[in-house]
PDB file of C-alpha atoms and ligand atoms in Angstrom:
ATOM      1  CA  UNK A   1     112.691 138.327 100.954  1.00 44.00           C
ATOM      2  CA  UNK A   2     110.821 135.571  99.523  1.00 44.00           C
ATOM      3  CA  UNK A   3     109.516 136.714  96.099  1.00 43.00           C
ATOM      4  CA  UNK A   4     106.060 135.948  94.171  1.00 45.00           C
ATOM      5  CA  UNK A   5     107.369 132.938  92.434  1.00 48.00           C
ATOM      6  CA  UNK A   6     108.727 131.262  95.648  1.00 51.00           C
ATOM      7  CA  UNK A   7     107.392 127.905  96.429  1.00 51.00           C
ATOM      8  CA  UNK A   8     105.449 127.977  98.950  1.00 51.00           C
ATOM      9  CA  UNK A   9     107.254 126.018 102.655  1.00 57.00           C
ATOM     10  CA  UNK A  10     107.433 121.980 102.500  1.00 57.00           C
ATOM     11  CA  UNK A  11     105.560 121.661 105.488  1.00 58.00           C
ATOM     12  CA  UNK A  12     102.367 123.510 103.613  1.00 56.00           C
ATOM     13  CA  UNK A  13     102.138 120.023 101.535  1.00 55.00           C
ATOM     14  CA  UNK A  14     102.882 118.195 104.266  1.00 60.00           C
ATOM     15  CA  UNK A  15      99.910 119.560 106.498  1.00 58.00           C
ATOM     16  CA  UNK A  16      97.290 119.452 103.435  1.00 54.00           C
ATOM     17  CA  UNK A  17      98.528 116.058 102.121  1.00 57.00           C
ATOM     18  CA  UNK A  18      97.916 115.126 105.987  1.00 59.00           C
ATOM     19  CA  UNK A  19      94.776 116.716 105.972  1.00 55.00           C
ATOM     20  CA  UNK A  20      93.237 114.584 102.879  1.00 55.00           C
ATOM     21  CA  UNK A  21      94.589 111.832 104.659  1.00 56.00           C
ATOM     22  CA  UNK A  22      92.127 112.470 107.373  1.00 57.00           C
ATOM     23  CA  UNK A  23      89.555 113.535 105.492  1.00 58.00           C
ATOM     24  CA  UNK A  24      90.016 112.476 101.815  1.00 53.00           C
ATOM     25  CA  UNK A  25      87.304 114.653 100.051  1.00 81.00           C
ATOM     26  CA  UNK A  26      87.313 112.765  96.546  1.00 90.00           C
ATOM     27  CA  UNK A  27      86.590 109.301  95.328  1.00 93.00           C
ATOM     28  CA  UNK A  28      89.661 107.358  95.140  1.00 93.00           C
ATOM     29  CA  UNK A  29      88.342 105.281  92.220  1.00 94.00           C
ATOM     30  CA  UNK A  30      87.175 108.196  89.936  1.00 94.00           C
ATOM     31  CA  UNK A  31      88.943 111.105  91.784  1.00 91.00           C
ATOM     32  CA  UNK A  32      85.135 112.976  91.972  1.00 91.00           C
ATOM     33  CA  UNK A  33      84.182 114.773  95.053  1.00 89.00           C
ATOM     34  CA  UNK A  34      82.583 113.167  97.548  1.00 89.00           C
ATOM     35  CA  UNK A  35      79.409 113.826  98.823  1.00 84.00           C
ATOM     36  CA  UNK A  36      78.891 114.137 102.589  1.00 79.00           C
ATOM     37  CA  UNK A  37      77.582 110.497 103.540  1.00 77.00           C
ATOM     38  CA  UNK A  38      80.286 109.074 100.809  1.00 78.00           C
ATOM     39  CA  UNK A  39      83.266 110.076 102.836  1.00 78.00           C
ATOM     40  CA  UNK A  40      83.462 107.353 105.389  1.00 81.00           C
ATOM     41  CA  UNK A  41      84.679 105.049 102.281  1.00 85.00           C
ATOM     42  CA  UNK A  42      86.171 107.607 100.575  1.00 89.00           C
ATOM     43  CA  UNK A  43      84.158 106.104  97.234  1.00 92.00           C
ATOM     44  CA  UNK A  44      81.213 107.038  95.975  1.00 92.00           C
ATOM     45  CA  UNK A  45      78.430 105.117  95.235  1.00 91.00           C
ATOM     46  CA  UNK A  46      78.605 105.188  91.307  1.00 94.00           C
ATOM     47  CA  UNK A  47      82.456 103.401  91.564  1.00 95.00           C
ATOM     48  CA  UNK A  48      81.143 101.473  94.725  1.00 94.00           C
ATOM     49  CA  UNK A  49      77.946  99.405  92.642  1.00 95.00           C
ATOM     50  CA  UNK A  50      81.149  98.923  89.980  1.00 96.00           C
ATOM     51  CA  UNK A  51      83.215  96.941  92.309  1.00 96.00           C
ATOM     52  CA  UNK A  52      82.725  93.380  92.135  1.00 94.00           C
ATOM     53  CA  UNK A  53      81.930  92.660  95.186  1.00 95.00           C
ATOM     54  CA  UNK A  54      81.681  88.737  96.249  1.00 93.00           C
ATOM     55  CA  UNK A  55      77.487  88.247  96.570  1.00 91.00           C
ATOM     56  CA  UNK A  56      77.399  84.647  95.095  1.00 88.00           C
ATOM     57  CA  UNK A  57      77.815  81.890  96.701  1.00 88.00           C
ATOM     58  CA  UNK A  58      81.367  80.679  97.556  1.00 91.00           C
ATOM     59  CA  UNK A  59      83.365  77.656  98.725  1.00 91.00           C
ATOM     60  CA  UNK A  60      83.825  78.442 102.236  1.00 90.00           C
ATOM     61  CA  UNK A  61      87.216  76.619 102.175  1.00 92.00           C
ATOM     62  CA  UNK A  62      88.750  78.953  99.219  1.00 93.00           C
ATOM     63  CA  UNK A  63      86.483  81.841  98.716  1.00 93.00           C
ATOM     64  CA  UNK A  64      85.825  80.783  95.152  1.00 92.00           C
ATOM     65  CA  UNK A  65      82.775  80.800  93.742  1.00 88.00           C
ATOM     66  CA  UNK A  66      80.844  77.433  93.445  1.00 86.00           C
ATOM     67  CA  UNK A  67      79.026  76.254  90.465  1.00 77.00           C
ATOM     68  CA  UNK A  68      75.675  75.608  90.984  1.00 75.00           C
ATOM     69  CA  UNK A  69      72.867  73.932  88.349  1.00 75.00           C
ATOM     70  CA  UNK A  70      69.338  74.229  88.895  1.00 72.00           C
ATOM     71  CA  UNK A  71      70.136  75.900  91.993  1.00 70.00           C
ATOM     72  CA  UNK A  72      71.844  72.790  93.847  1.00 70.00           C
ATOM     73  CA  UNK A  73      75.223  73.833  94.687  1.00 70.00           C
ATOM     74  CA  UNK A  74      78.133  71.597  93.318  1.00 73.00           C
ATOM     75  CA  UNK A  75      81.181  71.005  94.933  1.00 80.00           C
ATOM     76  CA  UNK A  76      84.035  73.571  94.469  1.00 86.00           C
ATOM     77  CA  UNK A  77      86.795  72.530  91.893  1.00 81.00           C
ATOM     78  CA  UNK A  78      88.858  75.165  92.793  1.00 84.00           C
ATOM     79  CA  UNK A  79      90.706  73.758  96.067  1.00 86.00           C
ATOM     80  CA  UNK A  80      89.700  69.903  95.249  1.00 80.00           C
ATOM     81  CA  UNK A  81      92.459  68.228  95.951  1.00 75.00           C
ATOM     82  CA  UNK A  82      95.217  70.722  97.638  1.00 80.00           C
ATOM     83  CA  UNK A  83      96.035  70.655 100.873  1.00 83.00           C
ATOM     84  CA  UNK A  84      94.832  74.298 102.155  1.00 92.00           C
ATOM     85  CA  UNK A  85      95.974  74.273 106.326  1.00 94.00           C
ATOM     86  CA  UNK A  86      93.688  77.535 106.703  1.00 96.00           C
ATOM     87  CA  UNK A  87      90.093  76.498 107.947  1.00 96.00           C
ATOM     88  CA  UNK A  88      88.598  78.815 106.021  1.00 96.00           C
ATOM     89  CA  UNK A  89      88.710  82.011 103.485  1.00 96.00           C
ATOM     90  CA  UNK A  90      86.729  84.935 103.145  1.00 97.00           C
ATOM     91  CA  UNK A  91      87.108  87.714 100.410  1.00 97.00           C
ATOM     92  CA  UNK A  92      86.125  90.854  99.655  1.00 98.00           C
ATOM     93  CA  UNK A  93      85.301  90.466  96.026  1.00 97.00           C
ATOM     94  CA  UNK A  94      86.975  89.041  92.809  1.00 96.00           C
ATOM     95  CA  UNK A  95      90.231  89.944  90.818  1.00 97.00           C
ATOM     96  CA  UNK A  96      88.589  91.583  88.011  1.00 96.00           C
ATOM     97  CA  UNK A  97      87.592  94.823  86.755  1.00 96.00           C
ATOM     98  CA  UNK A  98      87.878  97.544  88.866  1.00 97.00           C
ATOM     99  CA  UNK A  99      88.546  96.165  92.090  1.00 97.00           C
ATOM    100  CA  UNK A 100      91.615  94.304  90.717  1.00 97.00           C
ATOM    101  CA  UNK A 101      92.347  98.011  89.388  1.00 97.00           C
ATOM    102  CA  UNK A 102      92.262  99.235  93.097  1.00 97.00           C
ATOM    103  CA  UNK A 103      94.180  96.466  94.744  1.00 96.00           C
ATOM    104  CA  UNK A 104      96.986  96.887  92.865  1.00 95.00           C
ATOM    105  CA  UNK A 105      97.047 100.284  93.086  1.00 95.00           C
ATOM    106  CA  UNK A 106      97.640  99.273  97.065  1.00 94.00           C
ATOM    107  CA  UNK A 107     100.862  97.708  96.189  1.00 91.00           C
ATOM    108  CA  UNK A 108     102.639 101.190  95.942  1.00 90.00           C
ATOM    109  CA  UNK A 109     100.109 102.956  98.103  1.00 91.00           C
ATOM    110  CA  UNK A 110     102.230 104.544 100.852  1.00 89.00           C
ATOM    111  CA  UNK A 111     100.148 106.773 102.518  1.00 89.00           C
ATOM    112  CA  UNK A 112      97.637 104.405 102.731  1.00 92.00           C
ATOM    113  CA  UNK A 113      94.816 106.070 101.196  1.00 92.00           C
ATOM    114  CA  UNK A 114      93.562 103.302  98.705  1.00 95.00           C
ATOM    115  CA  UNK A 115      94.163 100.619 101.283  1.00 96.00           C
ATOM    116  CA  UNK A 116      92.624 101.559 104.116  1.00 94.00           C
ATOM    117  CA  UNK A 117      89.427 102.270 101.730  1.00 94.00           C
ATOM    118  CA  UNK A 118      89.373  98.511 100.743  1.00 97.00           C
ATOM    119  CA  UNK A 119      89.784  97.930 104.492  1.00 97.00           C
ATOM    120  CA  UNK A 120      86.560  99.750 105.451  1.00 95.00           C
ATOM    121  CA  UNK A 121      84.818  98.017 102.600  1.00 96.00           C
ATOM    122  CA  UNK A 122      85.782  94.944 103.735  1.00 97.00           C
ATOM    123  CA  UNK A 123      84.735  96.136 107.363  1.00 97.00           C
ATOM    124  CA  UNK A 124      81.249  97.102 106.120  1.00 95.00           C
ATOM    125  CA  UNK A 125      80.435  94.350 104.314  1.00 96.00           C
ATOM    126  CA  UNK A 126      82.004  91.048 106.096  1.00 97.00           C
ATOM    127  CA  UNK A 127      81.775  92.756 109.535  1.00 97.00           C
ATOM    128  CA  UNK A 128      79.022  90.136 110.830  1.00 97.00           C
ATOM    129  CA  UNK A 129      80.909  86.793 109.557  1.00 96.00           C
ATOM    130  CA  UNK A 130      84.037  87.933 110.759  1.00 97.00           C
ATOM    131  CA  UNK A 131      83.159  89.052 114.146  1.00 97.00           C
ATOM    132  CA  UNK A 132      81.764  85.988 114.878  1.00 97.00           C
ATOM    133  CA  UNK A 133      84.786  84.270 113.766  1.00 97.00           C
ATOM    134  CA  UNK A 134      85.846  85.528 117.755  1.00 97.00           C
ATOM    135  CA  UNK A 135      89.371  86.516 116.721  1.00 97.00           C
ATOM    136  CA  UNK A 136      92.233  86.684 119.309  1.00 97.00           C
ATOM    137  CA  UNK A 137      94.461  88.401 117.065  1.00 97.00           C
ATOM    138  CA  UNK A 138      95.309  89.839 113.282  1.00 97.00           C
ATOM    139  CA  UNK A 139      98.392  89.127 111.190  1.00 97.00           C
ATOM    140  CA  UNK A 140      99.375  89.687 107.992  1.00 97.00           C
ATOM    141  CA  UNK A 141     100.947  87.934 105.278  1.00 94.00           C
ATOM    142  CA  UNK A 142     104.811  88.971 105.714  1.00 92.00           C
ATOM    143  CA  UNK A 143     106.143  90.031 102.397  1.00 85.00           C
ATOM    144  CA  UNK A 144     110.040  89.989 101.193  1.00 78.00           C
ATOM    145  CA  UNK A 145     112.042  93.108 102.219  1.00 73.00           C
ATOM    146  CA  UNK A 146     113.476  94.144  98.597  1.00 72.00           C
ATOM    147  CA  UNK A 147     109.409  93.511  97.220  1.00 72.00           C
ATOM    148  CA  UNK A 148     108.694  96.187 100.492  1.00 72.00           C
ATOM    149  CA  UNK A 149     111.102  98.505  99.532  1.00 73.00           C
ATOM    150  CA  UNK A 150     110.645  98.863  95.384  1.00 74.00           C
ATOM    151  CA  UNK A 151     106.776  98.999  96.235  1.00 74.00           C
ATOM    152  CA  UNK A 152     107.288 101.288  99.093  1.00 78.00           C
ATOM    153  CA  UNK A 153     104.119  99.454 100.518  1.00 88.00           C
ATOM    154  CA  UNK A 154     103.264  96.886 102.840  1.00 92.00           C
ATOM    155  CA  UNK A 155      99.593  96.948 101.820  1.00 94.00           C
ATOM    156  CA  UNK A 156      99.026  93.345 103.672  1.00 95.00           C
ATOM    157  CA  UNK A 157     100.295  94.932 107.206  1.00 94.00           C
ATOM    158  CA  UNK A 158      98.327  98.209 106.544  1.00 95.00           C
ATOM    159  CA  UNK A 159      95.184  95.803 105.843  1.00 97.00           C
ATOM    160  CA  UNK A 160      96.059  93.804 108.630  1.00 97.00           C
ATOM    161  CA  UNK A 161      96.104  96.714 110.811  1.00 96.00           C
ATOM    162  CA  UNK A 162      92.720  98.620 110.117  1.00 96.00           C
ATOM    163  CA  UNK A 163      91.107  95.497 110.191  1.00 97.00           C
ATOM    164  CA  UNK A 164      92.275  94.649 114.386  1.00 97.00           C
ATOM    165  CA  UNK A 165      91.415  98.109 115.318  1.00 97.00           C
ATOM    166  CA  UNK A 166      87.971  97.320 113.851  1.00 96.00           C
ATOM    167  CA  UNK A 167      87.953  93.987 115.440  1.00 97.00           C
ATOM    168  CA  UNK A 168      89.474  95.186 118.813  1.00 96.00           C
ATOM    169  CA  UNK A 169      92.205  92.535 118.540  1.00 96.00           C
ATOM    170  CA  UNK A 170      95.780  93.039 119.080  1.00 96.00           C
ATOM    171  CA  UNK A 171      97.642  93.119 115.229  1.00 96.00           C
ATOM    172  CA  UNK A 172     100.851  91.185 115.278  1.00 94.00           C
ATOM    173  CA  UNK A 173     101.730  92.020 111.425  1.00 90.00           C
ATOM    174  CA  UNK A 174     105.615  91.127 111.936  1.00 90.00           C
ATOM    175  CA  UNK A 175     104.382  87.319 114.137  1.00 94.00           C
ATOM    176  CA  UNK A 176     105.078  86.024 110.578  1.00 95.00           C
ATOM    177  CA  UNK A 177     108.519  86.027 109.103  1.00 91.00           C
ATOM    178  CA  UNK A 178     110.025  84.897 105.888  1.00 89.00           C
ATOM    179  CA  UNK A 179     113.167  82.609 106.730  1.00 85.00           C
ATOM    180  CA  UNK A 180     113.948  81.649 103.312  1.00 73.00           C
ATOM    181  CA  UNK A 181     114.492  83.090  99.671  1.00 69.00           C
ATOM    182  CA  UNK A 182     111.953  81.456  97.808  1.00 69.00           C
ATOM    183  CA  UNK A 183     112.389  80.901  93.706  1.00 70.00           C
ATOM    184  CA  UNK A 184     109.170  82.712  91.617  1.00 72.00           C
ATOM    185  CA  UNK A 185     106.300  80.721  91.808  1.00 74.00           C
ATOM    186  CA  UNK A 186     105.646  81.939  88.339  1.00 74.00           C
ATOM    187  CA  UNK A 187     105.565  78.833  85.699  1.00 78.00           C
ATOM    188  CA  UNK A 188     105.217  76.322  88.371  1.00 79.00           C
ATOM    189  CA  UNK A 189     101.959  74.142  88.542  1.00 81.00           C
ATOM    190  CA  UNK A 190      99.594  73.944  91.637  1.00 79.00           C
ATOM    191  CA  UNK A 191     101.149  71.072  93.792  1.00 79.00           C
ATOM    192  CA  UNK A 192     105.341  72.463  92.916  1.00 80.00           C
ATOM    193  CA  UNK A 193     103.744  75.733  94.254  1.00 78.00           C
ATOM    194  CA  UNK A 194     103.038  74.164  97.024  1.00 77.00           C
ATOM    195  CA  UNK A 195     106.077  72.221  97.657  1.00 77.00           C
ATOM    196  CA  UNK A 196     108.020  75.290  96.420  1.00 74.00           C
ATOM    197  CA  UNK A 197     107.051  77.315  99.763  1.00 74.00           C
ATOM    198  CA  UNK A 198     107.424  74.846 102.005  1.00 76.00           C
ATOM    199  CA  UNK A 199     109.706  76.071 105.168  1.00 75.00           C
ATOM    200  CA  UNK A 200     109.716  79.569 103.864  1.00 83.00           C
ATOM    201  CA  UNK A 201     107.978  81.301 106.894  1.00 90.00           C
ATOM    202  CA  UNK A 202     107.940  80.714 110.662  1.00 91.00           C
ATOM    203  CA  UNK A 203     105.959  82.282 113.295  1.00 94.00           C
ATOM    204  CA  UNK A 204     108.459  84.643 115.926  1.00 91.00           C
ATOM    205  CA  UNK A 205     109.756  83.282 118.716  1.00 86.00           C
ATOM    206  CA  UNK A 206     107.945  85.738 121.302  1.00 87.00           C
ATOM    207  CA  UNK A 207     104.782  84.749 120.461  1.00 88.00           C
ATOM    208  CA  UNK A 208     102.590  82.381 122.374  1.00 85.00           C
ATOM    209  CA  UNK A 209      99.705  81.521 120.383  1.00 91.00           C
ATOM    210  CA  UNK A 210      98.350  78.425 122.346  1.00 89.00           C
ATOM    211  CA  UNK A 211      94.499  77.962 120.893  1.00 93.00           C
ATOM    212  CA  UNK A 212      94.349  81.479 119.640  1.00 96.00           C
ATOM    213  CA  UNK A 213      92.085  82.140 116.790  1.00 98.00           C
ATOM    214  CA  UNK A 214      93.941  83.558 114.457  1.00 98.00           C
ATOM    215  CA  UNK A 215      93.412  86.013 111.334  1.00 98.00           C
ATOM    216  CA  UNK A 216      95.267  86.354 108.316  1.00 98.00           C
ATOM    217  CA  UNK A 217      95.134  89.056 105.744  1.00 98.00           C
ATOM    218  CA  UNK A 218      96.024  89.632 102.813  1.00 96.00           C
ATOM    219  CA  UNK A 219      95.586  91.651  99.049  1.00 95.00           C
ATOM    220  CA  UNK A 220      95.196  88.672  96.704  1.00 96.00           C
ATOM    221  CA  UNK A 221      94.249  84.955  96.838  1.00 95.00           C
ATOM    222  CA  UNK A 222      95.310  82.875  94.018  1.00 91.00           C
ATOM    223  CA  UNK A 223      96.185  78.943  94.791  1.00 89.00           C
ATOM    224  CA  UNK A 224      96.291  79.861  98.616  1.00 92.00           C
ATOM    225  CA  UNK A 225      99.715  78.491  98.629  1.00 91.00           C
ATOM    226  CA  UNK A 226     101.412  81.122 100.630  1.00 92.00           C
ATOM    227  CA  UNK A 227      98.029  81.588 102.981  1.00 95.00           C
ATOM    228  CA  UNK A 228      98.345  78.099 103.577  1.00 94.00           C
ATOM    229  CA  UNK A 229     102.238  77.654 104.381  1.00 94.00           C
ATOM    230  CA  UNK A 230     101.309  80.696 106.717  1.00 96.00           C
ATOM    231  CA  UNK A 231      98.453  78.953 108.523  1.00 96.00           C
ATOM    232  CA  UNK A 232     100.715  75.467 108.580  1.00 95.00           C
ATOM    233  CA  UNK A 233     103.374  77.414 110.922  1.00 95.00           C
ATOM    234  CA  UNK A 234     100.792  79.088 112.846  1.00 96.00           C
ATOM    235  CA  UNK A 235      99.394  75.338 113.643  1.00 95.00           C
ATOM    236  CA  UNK A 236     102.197  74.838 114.862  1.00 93.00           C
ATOM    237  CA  UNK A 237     102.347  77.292 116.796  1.00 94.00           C
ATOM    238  CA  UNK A 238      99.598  76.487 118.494  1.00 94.00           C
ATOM    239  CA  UNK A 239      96.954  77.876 117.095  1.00 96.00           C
ATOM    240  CA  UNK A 240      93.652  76.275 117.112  1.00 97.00           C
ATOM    241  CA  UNK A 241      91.847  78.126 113.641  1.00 97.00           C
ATOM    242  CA  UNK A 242      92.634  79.997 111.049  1.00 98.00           C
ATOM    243  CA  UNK A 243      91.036  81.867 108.821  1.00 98.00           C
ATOM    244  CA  UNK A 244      92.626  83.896 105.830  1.00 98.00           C
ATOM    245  CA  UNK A 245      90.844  87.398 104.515  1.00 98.00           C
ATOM    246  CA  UNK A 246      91.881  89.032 101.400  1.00 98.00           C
ATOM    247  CA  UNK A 247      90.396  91.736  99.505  1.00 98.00           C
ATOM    248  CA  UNK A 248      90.045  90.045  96.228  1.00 97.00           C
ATOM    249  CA  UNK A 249      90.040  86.227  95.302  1.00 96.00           C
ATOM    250  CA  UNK A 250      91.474  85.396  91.501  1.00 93.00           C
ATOM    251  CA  UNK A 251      88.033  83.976  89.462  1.00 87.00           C
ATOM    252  CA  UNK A 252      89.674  81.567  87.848  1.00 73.00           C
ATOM    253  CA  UNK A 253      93.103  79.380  86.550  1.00 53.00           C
ATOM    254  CA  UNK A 254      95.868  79.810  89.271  1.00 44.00           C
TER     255      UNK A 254
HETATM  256 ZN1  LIG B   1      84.027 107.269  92.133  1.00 69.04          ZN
HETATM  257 ZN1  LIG B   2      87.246  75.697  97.236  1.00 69.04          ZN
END
């Protein structure tokens, strides 16, 4: 006989922990409940004004934001210079304050929660620019397997995913594969960054991408390095554009 102090069955916090999952009742930013029209995001809209949220204007190339005096936009000096094989980036918002605080939290996200939040944000507000980006199919950026397993998230796939259901494109998240160990890129300037990932991914052999429009996701957008190594093999490939999504773009250095 079970007694009063007996835990109660693992599958109770299995079904409730799959019930929030469903419907997630509280903020996932400040943990408050959610009122009834806040629940689609699963953030309400005290945290949601907090975000920062990209609503400048931005070099369409790299996503960062472009100086601009007496309201005549200057050329970016972000990307100047590199040679980024995407056609284009679009992000969410900037690596700073509280969204920064919410993207990494996707890193070791495993149910998903926090991620596909950012996903639906994204959805909401780029929904317009990306749909008429008339995309043939999702993909994410693929990440190394021992980085997969001490996170315990593949927040980039998970992106990638909610994203082509919203789009009603097929997601290939495993089209790109990493084929090389490549050293940290941490100490190395812009152009050995470059050079550095050169050869390290290459698109799987089953798929046929011949002028296919192709989308890229992922978390965090520094030098666009990796986006762009990504976007080189997809070229190759045969696909005819590219354009790279990420939830946050770094606002400045890298
Ligand atoms: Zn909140
Ligand atoms: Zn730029």
């Amino acid at each position: 006989m079970p007694g009063p102090l007996t835990k109660p069955p693992w599958w109770r916090d299995a079904l409730s922990a799959g019930l929030d999952l469903v419907f997630p009742a509280k903020c996932i930013a400040c943990y408050r409940d959610l009122a009834d029209g806040q629940r689609e995001l699963s953030l309400c809209s005290d945290c949601e004004t907090k975000l920062e949220l990209i609503d400048w204007r931005v070099c369409p190339r790299c996503a960062a934001p472009v100086p601009s005096t007496n309201g005549v936009d200057l050329a970016c000096n972000r990307c100047r210079g590199d040679k980024l094989r995407f056609d284009r980036a679009i992000a969410l918002g900037s690596y700073e304050g509280l969204l920064r605080q919410l993207v990494m939290r996707t890193k070791a996200d495993r149910q998903g929660v926090v991620t596909r939040a950012l996903a639906d944000l994204a959805w909401q507000r780029l929904r317009e620019q990306l749909l008429a980006l008339r995309i043939d199919v999702v993909t994410a950026v693929p990440m190394h397997r021992w980085r997969r397993w001490q996170r315990g998230a593949n927040a980039p796939q998970m992106l990638a995913r909610r994203l082509a259901e919203r789009l009603e494109a097929p997601c290939a998240g495993e089209m790109l594969r990493l084929v090389r160990n490549v050293p940290p890129q941490v100490g190395l300037s812009r152009p050995a960054r470059f050079r550095n990932l050169a050869g390290e991914m290459a698109v799987g052999a089953s798929y046929y991408l011949a002028a296919a429009r192709v989308l890229i996701v992922d978390d965090i957008l520094t030098t666009g390095a990796t986006c762009s190594e990504a976007a080189r093999v997809l070229r190759r490939a045969g696909a005819a554009d590219v354009t790279v999504l990420v939830l946050a773009r770094t606002p400045a250095g890298g």
